[in-house]
mmCIF file of C-alpha atoms in Angstrom:
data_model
loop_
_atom_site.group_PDB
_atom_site.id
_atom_site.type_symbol
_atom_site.label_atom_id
_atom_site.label_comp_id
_atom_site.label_asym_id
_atom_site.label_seq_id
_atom_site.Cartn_x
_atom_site.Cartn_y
_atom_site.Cartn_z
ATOM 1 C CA UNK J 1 0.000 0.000 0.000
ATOM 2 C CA UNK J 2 1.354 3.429 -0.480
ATOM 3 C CA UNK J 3 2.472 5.611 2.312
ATOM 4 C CA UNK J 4 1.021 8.937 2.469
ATOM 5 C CA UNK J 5 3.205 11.594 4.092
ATOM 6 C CA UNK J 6 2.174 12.022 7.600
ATOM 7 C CA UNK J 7 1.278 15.415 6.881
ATOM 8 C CA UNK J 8 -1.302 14.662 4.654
ATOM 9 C CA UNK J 9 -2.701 11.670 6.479
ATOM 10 C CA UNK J 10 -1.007 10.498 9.722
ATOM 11 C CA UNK J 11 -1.020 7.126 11.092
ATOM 12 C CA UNK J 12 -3.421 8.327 14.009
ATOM 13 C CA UNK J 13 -5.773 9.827 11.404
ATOM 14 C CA UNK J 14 -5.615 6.941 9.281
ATOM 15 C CA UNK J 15 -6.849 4.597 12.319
ATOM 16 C CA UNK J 16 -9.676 6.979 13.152
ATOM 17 C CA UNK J 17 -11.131 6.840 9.852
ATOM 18 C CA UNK J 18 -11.044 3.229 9.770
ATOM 19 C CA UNK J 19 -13.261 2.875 12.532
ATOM 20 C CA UNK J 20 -16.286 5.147 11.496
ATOM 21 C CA UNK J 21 -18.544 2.323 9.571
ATOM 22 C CA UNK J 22 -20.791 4.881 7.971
ATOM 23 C CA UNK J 23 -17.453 6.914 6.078
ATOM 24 C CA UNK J 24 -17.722 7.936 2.583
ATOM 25 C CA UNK J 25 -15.084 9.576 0.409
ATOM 26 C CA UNK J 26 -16.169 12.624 -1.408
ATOM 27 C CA UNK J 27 -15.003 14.123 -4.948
ATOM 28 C CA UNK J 28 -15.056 17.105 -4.552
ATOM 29 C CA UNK J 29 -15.146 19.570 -7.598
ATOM 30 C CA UNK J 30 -18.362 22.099 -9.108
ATOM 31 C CA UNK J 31 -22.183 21.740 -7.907
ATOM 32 C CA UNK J 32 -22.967 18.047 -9.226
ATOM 33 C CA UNK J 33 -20.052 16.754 -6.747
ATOM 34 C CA UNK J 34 -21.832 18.248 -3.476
ATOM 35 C CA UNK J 35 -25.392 17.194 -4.376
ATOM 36 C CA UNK J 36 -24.262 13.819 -4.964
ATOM 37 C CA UNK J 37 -22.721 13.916 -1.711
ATOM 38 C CA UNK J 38 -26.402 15.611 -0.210
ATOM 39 C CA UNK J 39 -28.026 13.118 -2.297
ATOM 40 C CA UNK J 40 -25.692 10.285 -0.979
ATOM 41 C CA UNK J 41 -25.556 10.636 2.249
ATOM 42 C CA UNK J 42 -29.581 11.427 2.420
ATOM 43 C CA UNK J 43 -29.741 7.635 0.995
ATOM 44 C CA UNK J 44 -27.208 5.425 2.593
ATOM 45 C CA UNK J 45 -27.178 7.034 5.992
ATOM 46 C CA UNK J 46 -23.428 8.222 5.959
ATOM 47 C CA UNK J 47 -22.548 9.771 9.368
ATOM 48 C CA UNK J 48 -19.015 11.000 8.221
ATOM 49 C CA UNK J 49 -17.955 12.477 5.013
ATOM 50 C CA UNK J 50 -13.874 12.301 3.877
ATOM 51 C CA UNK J 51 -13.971 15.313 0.630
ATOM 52 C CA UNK J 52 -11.220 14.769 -1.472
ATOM 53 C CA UNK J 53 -9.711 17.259 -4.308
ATOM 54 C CA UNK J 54 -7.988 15.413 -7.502
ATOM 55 C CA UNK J 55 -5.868 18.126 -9.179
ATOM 56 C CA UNK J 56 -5.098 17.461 -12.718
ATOM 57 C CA UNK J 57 -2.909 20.287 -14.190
ATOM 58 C CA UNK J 58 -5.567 21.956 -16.499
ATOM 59 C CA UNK J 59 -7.758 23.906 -14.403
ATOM 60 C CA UNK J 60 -7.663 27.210 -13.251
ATOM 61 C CA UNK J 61 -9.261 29.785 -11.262
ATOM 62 C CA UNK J 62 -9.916 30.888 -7.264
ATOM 63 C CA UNK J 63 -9.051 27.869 -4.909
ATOM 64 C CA UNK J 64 -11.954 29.438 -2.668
ATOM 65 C CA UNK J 65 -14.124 27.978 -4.739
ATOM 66 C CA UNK J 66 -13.590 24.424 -3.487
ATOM 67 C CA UNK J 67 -13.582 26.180 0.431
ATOM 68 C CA UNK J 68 -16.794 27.445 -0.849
ATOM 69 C CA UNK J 69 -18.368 24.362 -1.685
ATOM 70 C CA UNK J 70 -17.333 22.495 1.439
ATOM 71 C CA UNK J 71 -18.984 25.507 3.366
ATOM 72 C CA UNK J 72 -22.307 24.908 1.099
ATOM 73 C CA UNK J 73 -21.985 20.953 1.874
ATOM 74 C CA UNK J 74 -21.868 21.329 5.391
ATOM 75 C CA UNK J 75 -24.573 23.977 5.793
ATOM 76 C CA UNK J 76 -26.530 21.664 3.971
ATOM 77 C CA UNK J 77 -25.248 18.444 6.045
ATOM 78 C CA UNK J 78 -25.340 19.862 9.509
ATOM 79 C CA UNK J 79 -25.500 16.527 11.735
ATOM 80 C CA UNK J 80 -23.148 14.948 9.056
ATOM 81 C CA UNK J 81 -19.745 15.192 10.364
ATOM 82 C CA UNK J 82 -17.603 16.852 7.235
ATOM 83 C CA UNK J 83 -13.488 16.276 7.604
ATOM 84 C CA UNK J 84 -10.831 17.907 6.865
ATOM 85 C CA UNK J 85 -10.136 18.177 2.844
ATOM 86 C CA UNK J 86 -7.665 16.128 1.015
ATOM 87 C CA UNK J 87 -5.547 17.197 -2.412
ATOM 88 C CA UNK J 88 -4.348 14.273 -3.616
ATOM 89 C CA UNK J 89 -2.895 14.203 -7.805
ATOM 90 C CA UNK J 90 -0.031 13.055 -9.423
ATOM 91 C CA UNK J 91 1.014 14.854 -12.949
ATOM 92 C CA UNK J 92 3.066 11.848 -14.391
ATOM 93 C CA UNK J 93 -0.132 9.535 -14.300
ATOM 94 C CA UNK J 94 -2.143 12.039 -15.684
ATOM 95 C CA UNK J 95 0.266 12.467 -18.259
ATOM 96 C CA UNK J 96 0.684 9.117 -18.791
ATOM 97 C CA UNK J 97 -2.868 8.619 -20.288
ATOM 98 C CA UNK J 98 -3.738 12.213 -21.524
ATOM 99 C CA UNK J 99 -0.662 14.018 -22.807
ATOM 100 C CA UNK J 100 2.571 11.392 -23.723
ATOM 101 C CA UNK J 101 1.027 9.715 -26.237
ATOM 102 C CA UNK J 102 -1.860 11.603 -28.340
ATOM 103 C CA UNK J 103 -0.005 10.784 -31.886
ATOM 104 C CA UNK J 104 -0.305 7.194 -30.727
ATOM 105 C CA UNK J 105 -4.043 7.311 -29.541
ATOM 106 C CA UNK J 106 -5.301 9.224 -32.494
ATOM 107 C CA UNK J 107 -3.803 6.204 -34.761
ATOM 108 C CA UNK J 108 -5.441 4.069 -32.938
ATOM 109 C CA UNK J 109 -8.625 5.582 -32.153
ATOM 110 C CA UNK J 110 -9.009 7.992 -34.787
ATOM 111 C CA UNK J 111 -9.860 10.187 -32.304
ATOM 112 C CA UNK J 112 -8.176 12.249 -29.107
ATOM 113 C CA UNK J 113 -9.803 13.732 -26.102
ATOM 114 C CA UNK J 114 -8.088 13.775 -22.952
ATOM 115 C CA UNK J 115 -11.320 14.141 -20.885
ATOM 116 C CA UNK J 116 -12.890 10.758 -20.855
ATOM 117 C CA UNK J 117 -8.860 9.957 -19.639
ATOM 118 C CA UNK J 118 -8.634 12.163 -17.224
ATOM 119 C CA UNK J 119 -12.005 11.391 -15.563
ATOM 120 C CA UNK J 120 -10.562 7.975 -15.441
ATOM 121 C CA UNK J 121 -7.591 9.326 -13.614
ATOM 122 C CA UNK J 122 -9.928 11.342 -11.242
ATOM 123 C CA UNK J 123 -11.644 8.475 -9.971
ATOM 124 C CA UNK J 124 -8.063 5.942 -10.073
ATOM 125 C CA UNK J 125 -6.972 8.605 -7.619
ATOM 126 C CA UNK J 126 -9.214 7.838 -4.760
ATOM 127 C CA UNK J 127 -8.602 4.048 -5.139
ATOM 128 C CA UNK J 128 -5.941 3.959 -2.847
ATOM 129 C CA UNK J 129 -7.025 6.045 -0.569
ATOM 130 C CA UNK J 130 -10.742 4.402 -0.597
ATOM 131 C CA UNK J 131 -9.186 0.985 0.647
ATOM 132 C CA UNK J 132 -6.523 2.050 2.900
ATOM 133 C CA UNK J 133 -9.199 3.637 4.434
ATOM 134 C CA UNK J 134 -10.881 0.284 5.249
ATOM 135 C CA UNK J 135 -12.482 0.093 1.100
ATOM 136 C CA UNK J 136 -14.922 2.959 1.474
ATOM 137 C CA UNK J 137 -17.260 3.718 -1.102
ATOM 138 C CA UNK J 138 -16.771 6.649 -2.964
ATOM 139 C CA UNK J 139 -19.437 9.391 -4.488
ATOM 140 C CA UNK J 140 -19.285 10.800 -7.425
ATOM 141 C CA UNK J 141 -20.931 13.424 -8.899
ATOM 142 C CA UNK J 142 -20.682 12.102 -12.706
ATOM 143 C CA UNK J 143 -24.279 12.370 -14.849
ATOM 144 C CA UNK J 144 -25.480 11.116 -17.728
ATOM 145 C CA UNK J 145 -26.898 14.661 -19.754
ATOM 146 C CA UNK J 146 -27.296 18.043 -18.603
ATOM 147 C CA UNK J 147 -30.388 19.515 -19.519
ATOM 148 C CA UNK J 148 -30.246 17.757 -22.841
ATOM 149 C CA UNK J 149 -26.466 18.331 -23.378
ATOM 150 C CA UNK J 150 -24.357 14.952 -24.022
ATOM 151 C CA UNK J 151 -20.799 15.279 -22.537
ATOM 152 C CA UNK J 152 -18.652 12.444 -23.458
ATOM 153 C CA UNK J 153 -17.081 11.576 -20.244
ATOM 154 C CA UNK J 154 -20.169 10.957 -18.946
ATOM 155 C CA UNK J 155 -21.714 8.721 -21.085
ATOM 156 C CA UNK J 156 -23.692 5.920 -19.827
ATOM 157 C CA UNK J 157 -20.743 3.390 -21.358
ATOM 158 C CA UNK J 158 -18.000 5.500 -19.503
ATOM 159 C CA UNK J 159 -19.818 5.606 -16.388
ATOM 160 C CA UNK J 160 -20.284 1.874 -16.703
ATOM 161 C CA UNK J 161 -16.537 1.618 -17.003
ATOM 162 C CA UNK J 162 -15.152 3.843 -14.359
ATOM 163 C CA UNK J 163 -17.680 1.550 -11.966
ATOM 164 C CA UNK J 164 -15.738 -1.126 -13.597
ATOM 165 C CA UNK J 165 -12.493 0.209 -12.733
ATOM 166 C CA UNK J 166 -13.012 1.066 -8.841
ATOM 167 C CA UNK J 167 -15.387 -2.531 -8.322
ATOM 168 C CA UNK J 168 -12.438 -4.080 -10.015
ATOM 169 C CA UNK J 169 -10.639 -3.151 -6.320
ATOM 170 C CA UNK J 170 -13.576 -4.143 -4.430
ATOM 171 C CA UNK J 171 -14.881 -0.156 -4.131
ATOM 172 C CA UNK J 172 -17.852 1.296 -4.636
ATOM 173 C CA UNK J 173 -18.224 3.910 -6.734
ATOM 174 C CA UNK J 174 -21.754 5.641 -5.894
ATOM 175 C CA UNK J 175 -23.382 8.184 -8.717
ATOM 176 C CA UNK J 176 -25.901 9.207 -6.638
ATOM 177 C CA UNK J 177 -27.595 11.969 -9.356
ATOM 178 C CA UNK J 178 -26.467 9.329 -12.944
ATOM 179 C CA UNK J 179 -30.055 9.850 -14.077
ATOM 180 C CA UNK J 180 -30.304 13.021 -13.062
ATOM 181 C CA UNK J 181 -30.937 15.621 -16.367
ATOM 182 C CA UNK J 182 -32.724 18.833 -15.108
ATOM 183 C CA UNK J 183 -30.444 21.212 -13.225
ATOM 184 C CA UNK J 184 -33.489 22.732 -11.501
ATOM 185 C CA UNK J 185 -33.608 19.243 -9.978
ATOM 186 C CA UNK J 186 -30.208 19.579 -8.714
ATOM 187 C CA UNK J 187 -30.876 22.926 -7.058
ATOM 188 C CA UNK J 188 -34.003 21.341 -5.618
ATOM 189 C CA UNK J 189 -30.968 18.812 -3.726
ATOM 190 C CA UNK J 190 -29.038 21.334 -2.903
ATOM 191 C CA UNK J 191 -32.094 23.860 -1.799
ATOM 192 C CA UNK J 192 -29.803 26.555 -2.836
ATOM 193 C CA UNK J 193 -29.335 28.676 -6.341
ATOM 194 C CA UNK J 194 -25.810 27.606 -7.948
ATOM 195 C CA UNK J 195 -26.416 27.477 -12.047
ATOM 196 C CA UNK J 196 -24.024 24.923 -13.516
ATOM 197 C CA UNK J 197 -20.136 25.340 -14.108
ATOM 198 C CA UNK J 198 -20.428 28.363 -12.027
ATOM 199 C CA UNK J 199 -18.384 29.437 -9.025
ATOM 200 C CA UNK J 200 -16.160 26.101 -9.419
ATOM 201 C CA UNK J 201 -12.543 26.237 -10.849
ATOM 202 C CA UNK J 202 -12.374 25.719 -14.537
ATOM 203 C CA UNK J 203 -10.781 23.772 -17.042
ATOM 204 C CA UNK J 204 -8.558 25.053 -19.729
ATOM 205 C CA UNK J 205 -9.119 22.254 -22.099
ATOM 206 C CA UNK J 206 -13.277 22.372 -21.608
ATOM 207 C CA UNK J 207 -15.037 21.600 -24.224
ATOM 208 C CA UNK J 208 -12.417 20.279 -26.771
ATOM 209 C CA UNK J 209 -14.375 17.441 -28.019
ATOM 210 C CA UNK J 210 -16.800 19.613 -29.208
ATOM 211 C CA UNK J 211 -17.035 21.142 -32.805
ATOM 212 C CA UNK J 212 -18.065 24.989 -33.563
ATOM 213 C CA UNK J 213 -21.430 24.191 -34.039
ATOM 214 C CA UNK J 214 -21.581 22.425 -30.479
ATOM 215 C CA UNK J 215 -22.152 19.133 -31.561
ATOM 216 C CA UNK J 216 -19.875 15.683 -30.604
ATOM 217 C CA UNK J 217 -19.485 13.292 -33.352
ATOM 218 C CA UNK J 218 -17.386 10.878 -31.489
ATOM 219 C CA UNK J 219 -18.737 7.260 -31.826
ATOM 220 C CA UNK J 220 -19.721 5.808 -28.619
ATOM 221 C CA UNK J 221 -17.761 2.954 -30.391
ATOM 222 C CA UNK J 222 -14.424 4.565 -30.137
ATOM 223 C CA UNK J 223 -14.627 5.881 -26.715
ATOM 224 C CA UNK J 224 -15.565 2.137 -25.533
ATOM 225 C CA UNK J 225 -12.859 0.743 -27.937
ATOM 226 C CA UNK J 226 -9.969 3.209 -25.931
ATOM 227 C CA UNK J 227 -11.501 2.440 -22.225
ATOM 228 C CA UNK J 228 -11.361 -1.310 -22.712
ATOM 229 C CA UNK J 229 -8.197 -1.112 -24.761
ATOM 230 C CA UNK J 230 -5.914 1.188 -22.817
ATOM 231 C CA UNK J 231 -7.721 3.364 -20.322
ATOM 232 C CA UNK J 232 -8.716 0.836 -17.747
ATOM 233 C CA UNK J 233 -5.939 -1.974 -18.945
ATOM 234 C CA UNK J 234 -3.229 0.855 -17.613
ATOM 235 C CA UNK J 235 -5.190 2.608 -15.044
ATOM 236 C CA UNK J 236 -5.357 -0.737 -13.255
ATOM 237 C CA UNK J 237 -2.013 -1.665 -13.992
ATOM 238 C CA UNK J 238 -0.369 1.468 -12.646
ATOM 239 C CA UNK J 239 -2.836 1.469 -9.223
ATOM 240 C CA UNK J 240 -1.741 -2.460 -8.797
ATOM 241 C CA UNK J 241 1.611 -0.739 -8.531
ATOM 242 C CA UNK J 242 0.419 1.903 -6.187
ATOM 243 C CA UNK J 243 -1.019 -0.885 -3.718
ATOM 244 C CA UNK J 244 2.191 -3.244 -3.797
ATOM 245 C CA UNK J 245 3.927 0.036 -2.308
ATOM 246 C CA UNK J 246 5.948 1.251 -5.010
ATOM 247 C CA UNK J 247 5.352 4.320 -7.410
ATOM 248 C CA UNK J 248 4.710 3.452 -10.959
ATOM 249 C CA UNK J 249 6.677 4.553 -13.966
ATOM 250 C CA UNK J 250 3.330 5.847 -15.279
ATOM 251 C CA UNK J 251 4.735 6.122 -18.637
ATOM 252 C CA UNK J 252 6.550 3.031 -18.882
ATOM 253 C CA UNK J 253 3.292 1.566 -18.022
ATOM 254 C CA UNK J 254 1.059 3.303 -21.031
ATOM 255 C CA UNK J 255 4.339 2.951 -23.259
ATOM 256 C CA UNK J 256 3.431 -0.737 -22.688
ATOM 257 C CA UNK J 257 -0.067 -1.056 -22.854
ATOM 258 C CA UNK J 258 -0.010 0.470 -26.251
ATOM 259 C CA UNK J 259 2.827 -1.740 -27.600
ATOM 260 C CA UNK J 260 0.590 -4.791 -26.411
ATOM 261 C CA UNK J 261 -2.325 -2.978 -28.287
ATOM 262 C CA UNK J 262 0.337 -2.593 -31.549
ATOM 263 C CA UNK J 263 0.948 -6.325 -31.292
ATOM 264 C CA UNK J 264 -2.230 -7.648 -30.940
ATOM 265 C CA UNK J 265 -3.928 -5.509 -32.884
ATOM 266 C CA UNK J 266 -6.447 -2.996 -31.888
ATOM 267 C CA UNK J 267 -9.919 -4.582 -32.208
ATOM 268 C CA UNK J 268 -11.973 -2.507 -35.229
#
């Protein structure tokens, strides 16, 4: 198992956690994130909520924002206890799937966005933490449309996958709001006005997939094809390493996966 620094998480801390049965791990990031957690903890009865901040190396914009939301989620949660934040990230593993390689991906794929990637990363993240922790579920804020707009790292197939992914480590990863569509309805969760991708930090590279008219016309196909090809294969791969207590040579690890993939053949 990894060791996190014992400023981050110390041995004492680590113990606590592990004995609160009712602990879930939070992703924390814009307004879907804290009415899942609302949502969540409504449902399953969670007395103790761990939020947790992925960084990724594309966004940008007032860190009070994520202060902000953990104020909203505990004025909202008031006999839910609310811990201390963690920032956890690592920019060689997102690298690894979004950034060394696009030439290689687009060959392969015939296609290249590094969000359905990096949402893979964002929930790989957490895995560690999730079962050191005693293999605490983990909520997620991922839905399927937004008032009728398709975004697609949150299509039903990824979804499916990144539940793959975490179950794959025996945690569970809880979406809460999936079928969720209407914002109003997630304003009705929160009881509070907070329009979407507002007062969150943003991402440089939002919206890439998308052409000028605002329309996708990536096949659901192709996204599938790269998540069971090389976004879970190496995901799991490089946590495996993670877990055995060493840190992964991120790159080393996609370098491989996609030299299997060469080998093989990529399925059409």
């Amino acid at each position: 198992m990894i060791d996190f620094p014992e400023w981050l998480l110390s041995q004492q801390t680590i113990e606590t956690y592990r004995s609160i049965s009712k602990l879930a791990l939070v992703e924390i990031a814009g307004r879907d994130s804290i009415a899942a957690a609302v949502k969540s903890a409504q449902e399953n009865g969670f007395t103790d909520l761990l939020p947790t901040y992925v960084y990724t190396g594309t966004e940008y914009g007032p860190w009070d924002t994520v202060n902000q939301a953990l104020f909203r989620l505990k004025g909202r949660l008031p006999h839910v206890r609310l811990h201390p934040l963690i920032v956890l990230g690592s920019p060689d593993f997102w690298r690894a799937l979004n950034g060394v390689f696009i030439s290689e991906l687009l060959s392969l794929y015939n296609f290249y966005t590094p969000c359905i990637g990096c949402h893979v990363y964002l929930h790989a993240v957490r895995i560690p933490l999730a079962i050191l922790l005693g293999n605490i579920p983990i909520i997620s804020g991922e839905r399927e449309r937004h008032n009728g707009s398709v975004k697609i790292n949150q299509i039903p197939e990824a979804l499916n996958y990144y539940k793959r992914l975490t179950e794959t480590f025996e945690i569970q990863l809880l979406f809460p709001i999936r079928n969720i569509s209407r914002g109003q309805e997630i304003e009705a969760i929160l009881k509070m006005d907070w329009h979407e991708s507002k007062e969150q930090l943003y991402c440089c590279l939002s919206g890439n997939y998308r052409l000028v008219d605002g329309s996708v016309k990536m096949d659901k196909k192709q996204v599938v094809r790269y998540l069971n090809e090389f976004g879970i294969p190496c995901v799991e791969n490089i946590i495996r390493k993670y877990l055995s207590g060493n840190i992964p040579n991120h790159t080393k690890i996609a370098k491989q996966t996609i030299r299997e993939l060469i080998s093989v053949g990529s399925t059409q």
